[in-house]
Amino acid sequence: MGSLADASPAIALTALDGRYRGAVAPLVDHLSEAALNRERVHVEVEWLIHLTTEQVVPGVRALTGEEQAALRAVVEDFSAEDVAELAAIERETVHDVKAVEYYLKRRLAQITPEEPGLAELIHFCCTSEDINNLSYALMVKGAVTEVWLPAATALADQVATMARDLAEVPLLAHTHGQPATPTTMGKELAVTAHRLRRQLARIDRAEYLGKLNGATGTYGAHLAAVPDANWPAVSRRFVEKVLGLTWNPLTTQIESHDWQAEIYADVARFNRIVHNLCTDMWTYISLGYFAQVRGQGTVGSSTMPHKVNPIRFENAEANVEVSNALLDVLGSTLVTSRLQRDLTDSSMQRNIGTALGHSLLAVDNVGRGLAGLDAVPTAMARDLDANWEVLGEPIQSAMRALGAQGVTGMENPYERLKELTRGRRIGQDELVEFVRGLGLPADVEDRLVGLTPLTYVGAAPRLVHDYLD
């Protein structure tokens, strides 16, 4: 038997690059190894332009507009051929960032052939981590703001739309799995939409930190080379004004990665709310509160023709769990480093794309799952009508209020309703008989007699419309 490892084109090892490639492909532009190299080239190019534009090194001229454009075109036109060239250089250097430096020196030699000395300002005074931390910050920022956040926001909006559409549809609540005070399906979905949006707001405010301060964060090489330059100011302007990141003024050799831990925790929390949504929707489907719309030509079960399985929600649960396992380990390990530097973060950060990829896949599946549902209000109404005992709560609450006002005959309301309802089903007739025998004021009696499990939803519909947005 031949080895699949030798197949051409190469067969994907992970599901994200194989079965689920279509759902996560946009992340490739931000979090792949090729994207990392492109960002390294980007940072190196902009650092060279920044040094010459600010004329930090005495006697070095500023690059012309044409020369700057030609350098930036190296980034804009970065292709599979460039990836291959970098890989070939790295096989010689056995160092990925040094390979980028040599690659750019080749390009600069074509742009300024008469001034070979300019090439020495590529990677000037930089440790590899200066380039890498900025590259990862740009990569994660792009992946989150341009890919993950729009998809996650669309899902939250989808849930919010369902909440508005179902704001008036009564639903028997189940606290601890037992019949409880009715609500509406829309109000329950609004809770989820509100929770998701809070996390999205936190993620939208995230800071992406970066540093450029040398081998141990002291600007030692910078000051040795050009002692009169205000290197912290040069660094800050580069990180903030050129790259659009937040400057970290105090670091070891590495940027501390605290910001990464913060954003991964927020994404993981969003994921967990999505997981909660999946388990709830799965349960509502099993109760018959939603019907799944069978897609044209789909198969629900390989052996049971009648079935349509809630596979989108189950798939999302699994992907959320994988994503969170990775996000949690990223957050817990990236914030630690032995003394001034160890290399664990280098390997760990290469899993960021996988972590966000599984989250993105979960978001995609939940969206598809929700889009394939039709609410079944009659099924919800049937369960409500079978649980008249839930009206024990409003009746005893009304009795409490009257008792507090001095109305006689309202003693022990909780205990009396408990005796009537606990451990057995009662219907409308028994409840009405009980209410009419309490001696309530006429208006209160009429209000309680007219109450049904379908109408006992409190302010649920109004809460959706007043507070969801």
XYZ file of C-alpha atoms in Angstrom:
469
model
C 0.000 0.000 0.000
C 1.365 3.425 -0.961
C 1.917 6.127 1.615
C -0.614 8.967 1.625
C 2.189 11.177 2.922
C 3.808 10.933 -0.502
C 0.696 11.957 -2.438
C 0.859 14.984 -4.720
C -0.611 17.500 -4.247
C -0.023 17.076 -0.525
C -2.951 15.793 1.527
C -3.990 17.978 4.456
C -3.271 16.570 7.902
C -5.862 18.609 9.779
C -9.574 18.947 9.139
C -9.278 22.738 8.899
C -7.058 22.480 5.834
C -9.012 19.561 4.412
C -12.719 18.956 5.012
C -13.456 22.431 6.405
C -11.113 24.498 4.266
C -13.904 26.571 2.726
C -15.172 27.854 6.064
C -11.772 28.949 7.377
C -9.882 29.887 4.204
C -10.025 33.671 4.902
C -7.748 33.130 7.909
C -4.969 31.899 5.631
C -4.290 35.500 4.603
C -3.590 36.358 8.227
C -2.431 33.396 10.287
C -0.642 30.971 7.980
C 3.133 30.528 7.883
C 3.164 32.361 4.557
C 1.211 35.220 6.120
C 3.766 35.360 8.929
C 6.596 35.723 6.427
C 4.695 38.383 4.503
C 4.187 40.383 7.699
C 7.863 40.009 8.539
C 8.716 41.458 5.134
C 6.156 44.213 5.750
C 7.666 45.156 9.134
C 11.228 45.086 7.811
C 10.289 47.255 4.819
C 8.488 49.811 6.958
C 11.337 49.917 9.496
C 13.807 50.680 6.697
C 11.549 53.397 5.298
C 10.975 54.805 8.803
C 14.695 54.995 9.585
C 15.484 56.778 6.359
C 12.435 59.061 6.408
C 13.252 60.262 9.926
C 16.962 60.253 8.996
C 17.764 58.585 12.285
C 21.195 57.449 11.092
C 23.339 60.510 10.250
C 24.409 60.780 6.641
C 21.768 58.378 5.294
C 19.393 59.970 2.814
C 15.650 59.474 2.781
C 14.345 56.999 0.235
C 12.508 58.576 -2.669
C 8.787 58.075 -3.172
C 9.494 55.710 -6.046
C 11.920 53.660 -3.967
C 9.439 53.438 -1.094
C 6.701 52.354 -3.492
C 8.975 49.701 -4.970
C 9.753 48.333 -1.507
C 6.092 48.275 -0.509
C 5.293 46.478 -3.747
C 7.470 43.615 -2.507
C 4.888 43.164 0.262
C 1.843 43.781 -1.894
C 3.002 41.369 -4.586
C 4.152 38.680 -2.147
C 3.323 35.351 -3.785
C 3.886 31.614 -3.692
C 7.170 32.143 -5.531
C 8.376 34.452 -2.760
C 7.361 31.885 -0.150
C 9.431 29.292 -1.982
C 12.405 31.652 -2.275
C 12.292 32.402 1.440
C 12.113 28.695 2.210
C 15.192 28.086 0.096
C 17.109 30.834 1.898
C 15.978 29.501 5.273
C 17.354 26.067 4.427
C 20.748 27.755 4.287
C 20.378 30.115 7.251
C 18.353 27.725 9.420
C 16.819 30.928 10.761
C 13.493 32.243 9.521
C 13.909 35.953 10.307
C 17.471 36.066 8.965
C 16.102 34.556 5.764
C 13.710 37.487 5.469
C 16.607 39.910 5.907
C 18.615 38.289 3.124
C 15.544 38.091 0.886
C 14.936 41.834 1.274
C 18.582 42.679 0.658
C 18.232 40.995 -2.736
C 15.194 43.141 -3.511
C 16.780 46.369 -2.289
C 19.835 45.689 -4.456
C 17.521 45.801 -7.470
C 15.864 49.035 -6.302
C 19.019 50.977 -5.254
C 21.850 49.195 -7.105
C 24.230 52.162 -6.771
C 23.988 52.295 -2.968
C 24.707 48.840 -1.544
C 25.292 50.352 1.895
C 21.571 51.022 2.359
C 21.041 47.275 2.768
C 22.698 47.476 6.189
C 19.637 49.340 7.477
C 17.476 46.285 6.835
C 16.926 44.674 10.242
C 19.005 47.482 11.754
C 19.476 47.054 15.534
C 16.670 44.478 15.568
C 16.479 41.206 17.374
C 14.282 38.605 15.673
C 11.594 39.138 18.276
C 11.341 42.806 17.323
C 10.145 41.675 13.924
C 8.154 38.675 15.112
C 6.134 40.384 17.848
C 5.083 43.151 15.489
C 4.264 40.643 12.768
C 2.087 38.555 15.076
C 0.319 41.651 16.385
C -0.529 42.682 12.822
C -1.566 39.131 11.929
C -3.843 38.645 14.914
C -5.301 42.127 14.510
C -6.098 41.425 10.867
C -7.528 37.973 11.574
C -9.744 39.213 14.383
C -10.947 42.496 12.927
C -11.267 41.458 9.282
C -12.375 37.813 9.546
C -13.390 36.517 12.959
C -15.139 39.590 14.349
C -17.377 40.194 11.299
C -18.433 36.525 11.289
C -19.065 36.499 15.043
C -20.985 39.785 14.827
C -23.148 38.381 12.039
C -23.997 35.397 14.244
C -24.950 37.628 17.180
C -27.105 39.707 14.822
C -28.737 36.525 13.503
C -29.641 35.466 17.035
C -30.958 38.973 17.744
C -33.152 38.863 14.634
C -34.606 35.530 15.749
C -35.211 37.032 19.184
C -37.232 39.875 17.715
C -39.174 37.554 15.431
C -40.080 35.258 18.347
C -40.460 37.923 21.032
C -44.178 37.186 21.466
C -44.044 33.371 21.248
C -44.740 31.888 24.717
C -42.341 29.234 25.992
C -42.459 26.984 29.032
C -39.214 27.603 30.876
C -37.317 24.682 32.359
C -35.195 25.613 35.368
C -33.237 22.608 36.626
C -34.956 20.712 33.812
C -38.362 21.174 35.481
C -41.384 23.173 34.246
C -41.007 26.757 35.440
C -42.360 30.267 34.972
C -43.216 30.824 31.284
C -41.145 33.188 29.183
C -40.971 33.704 25.424
C -38.609 32.084 22.976
C -37.570 35.523 21.798
C -36.640 36.691 25.274
C -34.445 33.617 25.821
C -32.671 34.190 22.508
C -32.304 37.875 23.374
C -30.387 36.888 26.503
C -27.909 34.991 24.338
C -27.622 37.798 21.782
C -26.958 40.293 24.577
C -24.269 38.065 26.099
C -22.568 37.555 22.744
C -22.586 41.271 21.994
C -20.960 42.127 25.335
C -18.039 39.883 24.502
C -17.815 41.277 20.978
C -17.658 44.801 22.399
C -14.723 43.764 24.591
C -12.939 42.178 21.637
C -13.623 45.230 19.479
C -11.821 47.372 22.086
C -8.810 45.065 22.255
C -5.295 46.490 22.162
C -2.635 44.921 19.959
C 0.725 45.676 21.517
C 4.128 45.786 19.903
C 7.706 46.696 20.759
C 10.969 47.425 18.968
C 13.740 47.842 21.540
C 16.443 45.269 20.870
C 17.830 42.091 22.329
C 16.807 42.676 25.944
C 14.564 45.708 25.661
C 17.289 48.263 26.472
C 17.985 49.867 23.060
C 21.607 48.833 23.721
C 22.588 48.295 20.086
C 20.635 51.362 19.004
C 22.484 53.672 21.362
C 25.814 52.072 20.567
C 25.265 52.741 16.870
C 23.557 56.154 17.047
C 23.876 57.539 20.601
C 22.237 60.897 19.906
C 18.896 59.495 18.639
C 15.847 59.393 20.902
C 15.308 55.710 20.280
C 12.222 55.186 22.477
C 10.519 58.016 20.574
C 11.623 56.545 17.227
C 10.295 53.149 18.302
C 7.001 54.540 19.540
C 6.326 56.473 16.359
C 7.066 53.366 14.315
C 4.828 51.050 16.316
C 1.941 53.485 16.685
C 2.004 55.779 13.659
C 3.409 53.440 11.015
C 2.006 50.058 12.064
C -1.120 51.187 13.914
C -0.405 49.148 17.049
C -0.147 50.049 20.740
C 3.447 50.636 21.867
C 4.760 48.606 24.786
C 7.571 50.640 26.412
C 8.851 48.018 28.860
C 9.730 44.501 27.775
C 12.413 41.844 27.934
C 13.613 40.451 24.625
C 10.023 39.517 23.927
C 6.835 41.533 24.003
C 5.055 40.110 27.032
C 2.015 38.741 25.140
C -0.407 39.815 27.866
C -2.639 41.400 25.249
C -2.827 38.085 23.439
C -3.921 36.289 26.608
C -6.590 38.941 27.126
C -8.109 38.675 23.668
C -7.954 34.861 23.629
C -9.818 34.790 26.951
C -12.540 36.996 25.470
C -12.823 34.882 22.324
C -12.977 31.750 24.488
C -15.767 33.301 26.555
C -17.663 34.123 23.371
C -17.127 30.512 22.306
C -18.553 29.236 25.577
C -21.693 31.301 25.123
C -21.986 29.855 21.614
C -21.627 26.380 23.138
C -24.466 27.206 25.550
C -26.579 28.342 22.598
C -25.871 25.055 20.812
C -26.919 22.880 23.733
C -30.087 24.922 24.268
C -31.060 24.829 20.592
C -30.332 21.088 20.502
C -32.700 20.641 23.453
C -35.416 22.851 21.940
C -35.208 20.809 18.743
C -35.529 17.569 20.707
C -38.615 18.993 22.450
C -40.147 19.835 19.069
C -40.039 23.599 19.622
C -38.114 23.999 16.375
C -38.465 22.010 13.166
C -35.359 21.518 11.050
C -35.781 22.412 7.426
C -34.381 19.559 5.400
C -32.035 20.780 2.705
C -32.500 19.557 -0.819
C -30.914 16.138 -1.175
C -29.531 15.946 2.384
C -29.532 12.768 4.429
C -30.440 12.893 8.105
C -29.595 9.334 9.043
C -27.966 6.598 6.999
C -30.566 4.100 8.173
C -33.588 6.046 9.497
C -35.227 7.992 6.662
C -37.380 10.135 8.949
C -34.494 11.765 10.806
C -32.979 15.198 10.435
C -30.156 15.404 12.942
C -29.046 18.701 14.571
C -25.545 18.148 13.256
C -24.672 21.826 12.809
C -25.020 22.470 16.521
C -23.210 19.260 17.464
C -20.371 20.077 15.079
C -20.146 23.580 16.542
C -19.953 22.200 20.085
C -16.969 20.047 19.166
C -15.166 22.860 17.368
C -15.740 25.273 20.234
C -14.216 22.749 22.610
C -11.131 22.326 20.412
C -10.821 26.082 19.957
C -11.088 26.776 23.677
C -8.552 24.113 24.582
C -6.068 25.902 22.322
C -7.079 29.414 23.378
C -6.735 28.474 27.030
C -3.279 27.008 26.590
C -2.201 29.984 24.471
C -3.361 32.393 27.149
C -1.738 30.499 29.994
C 1.651 29.840 28.377
C 2.306 32.988 26.358
C 2.376 35.220 29.441
C 5.375 33.398 30.903
C 8.982 33.370 29.724
C 12.154 32.230 31.453
C 14.171 35.278 32.469
C 14.616 37.503 29.402
C 13.640 34.966 26.706
C 12.804 31.391 25.894
C 11.442 29.973 22.672
C 8.212 28.339 23.848
C 6.138 31.251 22.570
C 7.500 30.763 19.048
C 6.047 27.288 18.757
C 2.904 28.163 20.704
C 1.957 31.130 18.533
C 1.875 28.947 15.455
C -1.358 27.485 16.855
C -3.239 30.784 16.850
C -4.656 30.101 13.390
C -5.887 26.678 14.461
C -7.548 28.116 17.577
C -9.360 30.877 15.692
C -10.063 28.500 12.800
C -12.058 26.104 14.973
C -13.936 29.051 16.475
C -14.714 30.428 13.022
C -15.895 26.986 11.915
C -18.179 26.765 14.957
C -19.631 30.199 14.212
C -20.260 29.134 10.609
C -22.012 25.949 11.692
C -24.245 27.650 14.231
C -25.280 30.232 11.658
C -26.173 27.505 9.195
C -27.980 25.575 11.887
C -30.093 28.547 12.956
C -30.913 29.366 9.343
C -32.359 25.860 8.952
C -34.888 26.152 11.786
C -38.589 26.978 11.848
C -40.223 27.715 15.197
C -43.201 25.515 16.109
C -45.377 27.670 18.422
C -48.044 24.945 18.646
C -45.553 22.565 20.263
C -44.560 25.227 22.782
C -48.226 25.980 23.485
C -48.976 22.283 24.006
C -46.379 22.025 26.765
C -47.614 25.211 28.374
C -51.193 23.937 28.393
C -50.040 20.737 30.085
C -48.462 22.655 32.994
C -51.065 24.860 34.624
C -49.318 24.397 37.963
C -46.788 27.075 36.914
C -49.518 29.621 37.717
C -49.039 28.850 41.385
C -46.324 31.504 41.382
C -48.433 34.509 40.303
C -51.369 33.472 42.490
C -49.302 33.203 45.677
C -47.477 36.428 44.777
C -50.794 38.279 44.431
C -51.912 36.834 47.767
C -48.677 38.013 49.412
C -49.222 41.550 48.126
C -52.811 41.566 49.418
C -51.748 40.134 52.765
C -49.170 42.904 53.118
C -51.978 45.396 52.457
C -54.050 43.911 55.304
C -56.562 41.913 53.264
C -57.808 39.008 55.373
C -57.741 35.360 54.304
C -54.364 35.626 52.558
C -52.394 33.670 55.156
C -49.714 31.158 54.126
C -50.065 31.705 50.363
C -46.906 29.786 49.405
C -47.814 26.790 51.514
C -51.384 26.661 50.194
C -50.239 26.745 46.561
C -47.562 24.180 47.357
C -50.228 21.827 48.708
C -52.338 22.376 45.592
C -49.639 21.971 42.948
C -46.492 20.185 44.103
C -45.965 16.691 42.746
C -49.101 16.585 40.614
C -50.615 18.087 37.504
C -53.636 20.337 37.757
C -55.752 21.842 35.021
C -57.544 25.095 34.450
C -60.684 23.996 36.260
C -58.893 23.135 39.510
C -56.949 26.374 39.457
C -59.989 28.550 38.769
C -61.898 26.805 41.570
C -59.028 27.475 43.956
C -58.791 31.161 42.996
C -62.537 31.754 43.324
C -62.460 30.255 46.802
C -59.843 32.671 48.125
C -62.116 35.656 48.687
C -59.975 37.953 46.562
C -61.009 41.476 45.576
C -63.035 41.219 42.382
C -60.449 42.887 40.133
C -57.645 40.646 41.375
C -59.821 37.545 41.086
C -60.757 38.424 37.499
C -57.107 39.048 36.625
C -55.949 35.712 38.026
C -58.862 33.714 36.627
C -58.083 35.116 33.181
C -54.416 34.153 33.421
C -53.158 31.144 31.447
C -49.709 29.625 31.007
C -49.712 31.101 27.494
C -50.320 34.638 28.757
C -48.170 34.496 31.894
C -44.997 35.789 30.254
C -44.553 38.978 32.226
C -42.622 41.685 30.394
C -40.714 39.210 28.228
C -41.796 40.601 24.826
C -41.159 44.168 25.929
C -37.720 43.286 27.299
C -36.697 42.058 23.857
C -37.772 45.215 22.091
C -36.644 47.667 24.790
C -33.225 46.316 25.688
C -31.853 44.023 23.002
C -30.319 46.874 21.020
